[in-house]
Coordinates of C-alpha atoms and ligand atoms in Angstrom, one line a residue:
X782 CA -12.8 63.4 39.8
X783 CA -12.9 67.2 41.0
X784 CA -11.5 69.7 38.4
X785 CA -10.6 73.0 38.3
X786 CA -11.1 74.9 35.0
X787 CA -10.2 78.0 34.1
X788 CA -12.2 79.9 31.5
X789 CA -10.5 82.9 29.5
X790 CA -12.9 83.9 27.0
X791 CA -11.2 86.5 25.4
X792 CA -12.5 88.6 22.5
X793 CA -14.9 88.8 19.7
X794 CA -17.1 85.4 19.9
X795 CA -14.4 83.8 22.2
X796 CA -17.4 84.3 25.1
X797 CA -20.5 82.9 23.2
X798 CA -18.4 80.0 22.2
X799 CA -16.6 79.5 25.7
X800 CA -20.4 79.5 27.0
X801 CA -21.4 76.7 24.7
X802 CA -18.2 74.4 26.0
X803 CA -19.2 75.2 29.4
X804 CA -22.7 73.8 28.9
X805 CA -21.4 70.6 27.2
X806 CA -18.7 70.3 29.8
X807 CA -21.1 70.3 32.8
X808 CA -23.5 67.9 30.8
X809 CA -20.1 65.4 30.9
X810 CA -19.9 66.2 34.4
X811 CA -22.9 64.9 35.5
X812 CA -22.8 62.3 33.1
X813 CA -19.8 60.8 34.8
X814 CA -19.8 61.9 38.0
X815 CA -17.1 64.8 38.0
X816 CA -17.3 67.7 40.7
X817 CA -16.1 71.0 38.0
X818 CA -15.2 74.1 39.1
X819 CA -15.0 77.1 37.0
X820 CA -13.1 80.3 37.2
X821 CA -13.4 82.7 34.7
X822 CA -10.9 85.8 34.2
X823 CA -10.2 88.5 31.2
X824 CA -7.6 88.2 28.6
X825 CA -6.9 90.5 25.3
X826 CA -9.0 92.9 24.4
X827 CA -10.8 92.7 26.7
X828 CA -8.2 92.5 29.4
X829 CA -6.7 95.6 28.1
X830 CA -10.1 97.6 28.3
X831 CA -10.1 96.2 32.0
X832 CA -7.0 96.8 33.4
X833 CA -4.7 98.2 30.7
X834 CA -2.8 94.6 30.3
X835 CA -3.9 92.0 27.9
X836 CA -2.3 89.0 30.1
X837 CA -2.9 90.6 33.6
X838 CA -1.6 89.4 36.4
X839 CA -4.2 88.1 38.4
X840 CA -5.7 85.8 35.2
X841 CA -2.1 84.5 35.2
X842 CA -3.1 83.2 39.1
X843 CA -6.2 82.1 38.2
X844 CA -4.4 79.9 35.1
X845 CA -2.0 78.5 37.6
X846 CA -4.3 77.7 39.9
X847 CA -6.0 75.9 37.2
X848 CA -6.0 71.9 36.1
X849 CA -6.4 73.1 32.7
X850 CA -7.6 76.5 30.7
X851 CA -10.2 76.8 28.3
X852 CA -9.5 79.9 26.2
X853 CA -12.1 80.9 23.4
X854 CA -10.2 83.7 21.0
X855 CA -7.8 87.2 21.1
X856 CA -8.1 89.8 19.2
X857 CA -10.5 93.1 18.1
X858 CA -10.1 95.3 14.7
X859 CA -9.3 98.5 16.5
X860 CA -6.1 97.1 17.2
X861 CA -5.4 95.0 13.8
X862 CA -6.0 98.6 11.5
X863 CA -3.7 100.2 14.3
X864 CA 0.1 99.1 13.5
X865 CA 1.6 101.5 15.8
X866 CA -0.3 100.3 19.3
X867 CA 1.8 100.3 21.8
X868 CA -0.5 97.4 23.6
X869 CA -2.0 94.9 21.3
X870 CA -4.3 91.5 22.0
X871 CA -2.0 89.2 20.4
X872 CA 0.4 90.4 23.2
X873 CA -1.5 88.5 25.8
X874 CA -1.9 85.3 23.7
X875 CA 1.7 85.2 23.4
X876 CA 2.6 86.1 27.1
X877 CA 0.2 83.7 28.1
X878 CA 1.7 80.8 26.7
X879 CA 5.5 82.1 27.5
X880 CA 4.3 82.5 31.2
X881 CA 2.6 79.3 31.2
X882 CA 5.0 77.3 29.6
X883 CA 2.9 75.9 26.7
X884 CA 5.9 74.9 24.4
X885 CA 3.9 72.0 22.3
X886 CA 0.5 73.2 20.5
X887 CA -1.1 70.3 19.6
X888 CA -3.2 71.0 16.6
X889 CA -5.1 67.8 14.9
X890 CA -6.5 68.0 11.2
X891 CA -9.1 65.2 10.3
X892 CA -12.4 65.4 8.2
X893 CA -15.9 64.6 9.5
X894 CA -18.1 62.0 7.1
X895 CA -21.0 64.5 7.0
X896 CA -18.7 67.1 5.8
X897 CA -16.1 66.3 3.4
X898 CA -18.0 67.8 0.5
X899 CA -17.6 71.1 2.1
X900 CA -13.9 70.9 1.6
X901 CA -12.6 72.8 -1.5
X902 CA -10.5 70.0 -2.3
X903 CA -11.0 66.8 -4.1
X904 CA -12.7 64.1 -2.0
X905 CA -10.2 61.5 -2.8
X906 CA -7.9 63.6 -1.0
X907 CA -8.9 64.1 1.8
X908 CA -11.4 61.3 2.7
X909 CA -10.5 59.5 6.4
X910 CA -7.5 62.0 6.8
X911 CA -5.9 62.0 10.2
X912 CA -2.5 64.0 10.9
X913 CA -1.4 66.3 14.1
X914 CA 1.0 68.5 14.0
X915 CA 3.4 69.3 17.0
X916 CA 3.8 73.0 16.8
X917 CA 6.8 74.5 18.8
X918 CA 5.4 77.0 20.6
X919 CA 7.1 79.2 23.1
X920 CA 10.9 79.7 20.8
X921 CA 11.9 80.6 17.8
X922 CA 11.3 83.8 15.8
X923 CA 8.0 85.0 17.7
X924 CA 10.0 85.3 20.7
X925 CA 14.0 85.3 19.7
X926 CA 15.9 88.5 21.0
X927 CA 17.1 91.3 19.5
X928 CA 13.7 92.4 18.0
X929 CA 13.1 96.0 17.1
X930 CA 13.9 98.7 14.4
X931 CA 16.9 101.0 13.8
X932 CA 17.4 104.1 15.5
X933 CA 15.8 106.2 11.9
X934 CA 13.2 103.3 12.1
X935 CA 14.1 102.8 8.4
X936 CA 15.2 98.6 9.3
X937 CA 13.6 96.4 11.2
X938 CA 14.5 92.9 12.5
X939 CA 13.5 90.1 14.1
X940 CA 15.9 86.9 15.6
X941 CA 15.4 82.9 14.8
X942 CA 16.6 81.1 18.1
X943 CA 16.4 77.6 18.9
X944 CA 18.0 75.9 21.4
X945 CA 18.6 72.0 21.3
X946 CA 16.5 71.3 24.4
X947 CA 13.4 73.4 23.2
X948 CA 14.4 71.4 19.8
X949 CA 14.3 68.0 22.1
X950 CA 11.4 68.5 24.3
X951 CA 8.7 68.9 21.4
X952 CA 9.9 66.3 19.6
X953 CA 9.8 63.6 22.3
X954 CA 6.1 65.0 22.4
X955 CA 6.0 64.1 18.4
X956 CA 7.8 60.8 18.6
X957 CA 5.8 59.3 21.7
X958 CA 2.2 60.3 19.7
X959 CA 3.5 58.4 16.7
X960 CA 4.3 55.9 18.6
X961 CA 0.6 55.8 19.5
X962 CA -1.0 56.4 15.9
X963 CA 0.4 55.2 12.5
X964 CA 4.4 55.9 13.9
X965 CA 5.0 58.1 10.5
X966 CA 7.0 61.2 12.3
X967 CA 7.5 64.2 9.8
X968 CA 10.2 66.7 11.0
X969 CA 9.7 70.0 8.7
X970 CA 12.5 72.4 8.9
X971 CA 14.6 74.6 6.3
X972 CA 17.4 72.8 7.0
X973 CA 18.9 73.7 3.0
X974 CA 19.1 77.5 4.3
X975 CA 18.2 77.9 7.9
X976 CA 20.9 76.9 10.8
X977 CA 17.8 77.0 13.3
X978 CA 16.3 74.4 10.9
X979 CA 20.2 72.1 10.9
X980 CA 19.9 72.1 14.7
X981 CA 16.3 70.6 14.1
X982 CA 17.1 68.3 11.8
X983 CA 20.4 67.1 13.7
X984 CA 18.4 66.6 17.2
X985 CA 15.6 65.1 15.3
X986 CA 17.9 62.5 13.7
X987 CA 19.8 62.0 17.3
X988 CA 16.5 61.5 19.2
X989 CA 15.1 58.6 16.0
X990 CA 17.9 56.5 17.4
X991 CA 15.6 56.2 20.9
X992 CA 12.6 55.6 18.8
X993 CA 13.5 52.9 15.9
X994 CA 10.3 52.0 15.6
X995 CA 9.0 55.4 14.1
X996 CA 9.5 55.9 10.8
X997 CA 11.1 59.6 9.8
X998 CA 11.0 61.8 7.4
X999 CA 12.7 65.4 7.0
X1000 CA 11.2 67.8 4.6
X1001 CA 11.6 71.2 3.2
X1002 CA 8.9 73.4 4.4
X1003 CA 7.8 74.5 1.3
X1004 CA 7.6 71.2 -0.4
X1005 CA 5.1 70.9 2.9
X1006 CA 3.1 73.8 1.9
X1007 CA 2.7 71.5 -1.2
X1008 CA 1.9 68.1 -0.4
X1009 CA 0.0 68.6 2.4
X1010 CA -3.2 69.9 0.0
X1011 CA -2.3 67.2 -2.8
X1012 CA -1.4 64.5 -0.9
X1013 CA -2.6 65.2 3.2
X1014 CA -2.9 61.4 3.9
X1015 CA 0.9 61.4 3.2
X1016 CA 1.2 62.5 7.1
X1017 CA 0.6 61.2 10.1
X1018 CA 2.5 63.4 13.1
X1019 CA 4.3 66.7 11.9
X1020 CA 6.6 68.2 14.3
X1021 CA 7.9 71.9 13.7
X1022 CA 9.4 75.4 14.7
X1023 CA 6.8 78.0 15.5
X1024 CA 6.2 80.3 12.9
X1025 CA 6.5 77.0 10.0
X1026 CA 3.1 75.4 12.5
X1027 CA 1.7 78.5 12.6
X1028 CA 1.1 79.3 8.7
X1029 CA 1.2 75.2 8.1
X1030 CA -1.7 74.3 10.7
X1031 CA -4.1 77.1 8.7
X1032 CA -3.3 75.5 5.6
X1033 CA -4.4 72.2 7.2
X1034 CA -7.3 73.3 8.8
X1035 CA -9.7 73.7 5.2
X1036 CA -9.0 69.9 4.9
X1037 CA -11.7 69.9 7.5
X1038 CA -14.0 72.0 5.0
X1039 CA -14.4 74.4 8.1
X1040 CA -11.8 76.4 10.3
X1041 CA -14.8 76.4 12.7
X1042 CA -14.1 73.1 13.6
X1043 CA -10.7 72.7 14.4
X1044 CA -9.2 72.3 18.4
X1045 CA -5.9 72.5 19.6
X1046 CA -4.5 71.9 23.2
X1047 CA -1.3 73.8 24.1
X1048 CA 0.9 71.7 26.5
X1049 CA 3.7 72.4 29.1
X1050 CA 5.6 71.0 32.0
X1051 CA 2.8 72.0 34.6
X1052 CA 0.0 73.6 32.5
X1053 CA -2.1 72.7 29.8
X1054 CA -4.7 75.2 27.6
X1055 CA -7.2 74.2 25.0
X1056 CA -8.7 76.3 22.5
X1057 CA -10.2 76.7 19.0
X1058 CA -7.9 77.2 16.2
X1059 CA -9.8 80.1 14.6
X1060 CA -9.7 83.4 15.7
X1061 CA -12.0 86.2 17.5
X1062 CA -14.1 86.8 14.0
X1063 CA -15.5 89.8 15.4
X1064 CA -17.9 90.4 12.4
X1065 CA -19.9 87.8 14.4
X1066 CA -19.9 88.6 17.8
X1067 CA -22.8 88.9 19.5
X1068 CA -24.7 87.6 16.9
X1069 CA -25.5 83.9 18.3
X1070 CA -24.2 82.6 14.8
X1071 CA -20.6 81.2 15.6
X1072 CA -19.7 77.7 15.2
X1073 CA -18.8 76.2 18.8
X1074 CA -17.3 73.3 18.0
X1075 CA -13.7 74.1 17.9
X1076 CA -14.2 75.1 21.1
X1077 CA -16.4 72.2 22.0
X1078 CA -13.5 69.6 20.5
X1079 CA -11.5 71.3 22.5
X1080 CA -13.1 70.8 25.7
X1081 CA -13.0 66.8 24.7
X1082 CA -9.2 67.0 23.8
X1083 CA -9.2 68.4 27.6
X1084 CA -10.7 65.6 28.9
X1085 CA -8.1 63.2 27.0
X1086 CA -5.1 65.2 27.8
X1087 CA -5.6 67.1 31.3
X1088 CA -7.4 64.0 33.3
X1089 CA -6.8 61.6 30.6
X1090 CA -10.6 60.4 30.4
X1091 CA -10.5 59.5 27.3
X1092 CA -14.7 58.4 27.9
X1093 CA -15.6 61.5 28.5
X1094 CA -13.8 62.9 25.4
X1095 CA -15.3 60.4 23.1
X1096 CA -18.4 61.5 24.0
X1097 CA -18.5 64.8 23.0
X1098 CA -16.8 64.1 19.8
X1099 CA -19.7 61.6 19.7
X1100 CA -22.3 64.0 20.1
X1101 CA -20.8 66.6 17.9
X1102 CA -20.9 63.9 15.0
X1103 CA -24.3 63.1 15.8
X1104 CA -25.4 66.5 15.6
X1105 CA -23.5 67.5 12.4
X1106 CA -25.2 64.0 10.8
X1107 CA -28.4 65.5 11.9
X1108 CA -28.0 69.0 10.5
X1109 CA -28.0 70.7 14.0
X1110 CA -25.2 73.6 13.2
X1111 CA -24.2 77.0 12.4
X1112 CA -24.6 78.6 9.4
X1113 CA -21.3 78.3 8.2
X1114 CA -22.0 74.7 7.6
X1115 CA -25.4 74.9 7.3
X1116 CA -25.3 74.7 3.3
X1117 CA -29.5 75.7 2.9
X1118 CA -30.6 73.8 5.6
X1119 CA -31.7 75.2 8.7
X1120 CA -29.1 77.3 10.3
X1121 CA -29.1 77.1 14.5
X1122 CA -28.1 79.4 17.0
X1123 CA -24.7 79.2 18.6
X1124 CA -26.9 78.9 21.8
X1125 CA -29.1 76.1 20.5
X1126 CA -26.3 73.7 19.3
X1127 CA -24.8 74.1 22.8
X1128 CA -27.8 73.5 24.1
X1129 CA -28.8 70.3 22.0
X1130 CA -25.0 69.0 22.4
X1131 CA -25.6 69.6 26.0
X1132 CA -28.9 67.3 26.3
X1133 CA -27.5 64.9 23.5
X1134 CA -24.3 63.4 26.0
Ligands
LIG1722 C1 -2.4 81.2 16.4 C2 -2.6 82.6 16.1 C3 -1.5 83.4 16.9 C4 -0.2 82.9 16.5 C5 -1.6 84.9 16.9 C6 -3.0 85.4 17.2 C7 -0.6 85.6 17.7 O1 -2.4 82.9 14.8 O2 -2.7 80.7 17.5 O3 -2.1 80.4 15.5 O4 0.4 83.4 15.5 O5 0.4 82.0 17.2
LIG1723 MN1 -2.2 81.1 13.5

């Protein structure tokens, strides 16, 4: 097959990280017998050092052009201490995904056997977990309209929106994975307050009727925030509004024992992006020391949902359990043994598929 892959690397260690993925990606290329082509263009940060724009307009081309995007991280510390900024990284991540029309952010939460113990939470718990949530992403308050402050700047406000279809359209995403895995569908709303969160529940309950055989299950958001640390093999697909996946998919992601680790792919109509769930950690870049496989699971959850290759994706998650069972990491999960480069573990991944 002949693919074209975009590559946004973004800020902080987004670029060692992307670099890694790259590696791996062209090792499963030769391995199988793909032609992959690679475009690279500037986002956040480092966009807006470019050209004054975090999301400019030619990486928005070079996107669209794309079969699929592999984005590394946004975001830099002179912008986060700097409230009033009148241009901010997160501004490119979020007109990125508008522009694209990535409403469904896929992010998975499961544990690796070498690595449970490096979870803060009881091994009982968590052992052989294996939940995804369906994140809305492109709606709801981190886009709704009107936005802003009073004219004293003494109030400010920001507006929930939902519309039924937005509602709809991420939820078929939700039902037709359960169908797939253990066809347990969670719909987490705050339907006891929120009439965003009554739409939900209502189109959720109209859409079960075309899926009897998933099993539903509406809860209150914060009993969410609850069970899913006592209780995470109580889930199997979560769907939710934006902001709820946002703080909810964090909270899932130390199940894992390591953010590090997490992927996500963000999905729409025509496009489809993959990335790491954890952010630019800029106290490492440069340093060689990040953990690539977010990035690197993300590149294999690219090759199941952009080309649907599900071969190819199994064998990086392969070698990435290999080399965690063989103590070839970062030194976030190093734990006293010894702790490889960022470079090196893309380089052993990359020989090891
Ligand atoms: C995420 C991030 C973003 C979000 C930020 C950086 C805008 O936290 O992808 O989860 O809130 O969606
Ligand atoms: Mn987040």
């Amino acid at each position: 097959m002949e693919m074209n892959i975009a590559l946004l690397p973004g800020d902080g260690i987004g670029p060692e990280v992307i670099a890694q993925a790259v590696k791996v990606v062209k090792a499963v290329g030769k391995k199988f017998g793909h032609t992959i082509h690679f475009e690279e263009a500037p986002v956040g940060a480092a966009a807006i050092d470019l050209t004054g724009n975090p999301y400019p307009d030619e990486t928005h081309e070079v996107c669209l052009r794309a079969d699929a995007v592999l984005f590394g991280a946004i975001g830099d510390p002179k912008y986060d201490n700097d409230p009033k900024a009148k241009v901010r990284p997160e501004q490119g991540l979020l007109a990125m995904r508008k522009k694209l029309g990535l409403f469904a952010n896929v992010r998975p939460t499961f544990t690796f056997p070498s690595l449970v113990h490096k979870s803060p939470l009881k091994l009982d718990r968590i052992e052989g977990v294996d939940l995804v949530f369906f994140r809305e992403l492109t709606g709801g308050i981190y886009f709704g309209e009107p936005r802003g402050r009073n004219e004293q700047g003494t109030k400010a406000f920001d507006t929930n929106v939902y519309s039924k279809e937005e509602i709809t359209r991420l939820a078929r995403m939700g039902f037709e994975a359960a169908l797939k895995r253990r066809k347990l569908l969670t719909c987490v709303d705050k339907a006891n307050v929120l009439a965003t969160s009554r739409l939900w529940r209502e189109t959720v309950q109209e859409l079960a009727t075309e899926y009897s055989d998933v099993k539903v299950e509406y809860e209150f958001v914060d009993a969410v925030a609850m069970r899913l640390i006592q209780w995470p093999k109580a889930y199997d697909v979560l769907i939710t509004e934006n902001l709820f996946g946002d703080i909810l998919t964090d909270e899932a992601s130390v199940i894992s024992g390591s953010m590090g680790l997490m992927p996500s792919a963000s999905l729409g109509t025509d496009n489809k992006l993959f990335e790491p769930i954890h952010g630019s950690y800029p106290q490492a870049a440069g340093k060689d020391i990040a953990n690539p496989l977010g990035t690197i699971l993300s590149a294999a959850m690219m090759f199941e949902y952009a080309f649907d290759l599900r071969e190819e994706a199994k064998a990086i998650s392969d070698v990435v359990n290999k080399s965690l069972a063989e103590g070839i990491v970062t030194e976030d999960i190093a734990e006293g043994g010894k702790a490889y480069k960022t470079s090196e573990v893309g380089d052993w991944l990359a020989a090891n598929i």
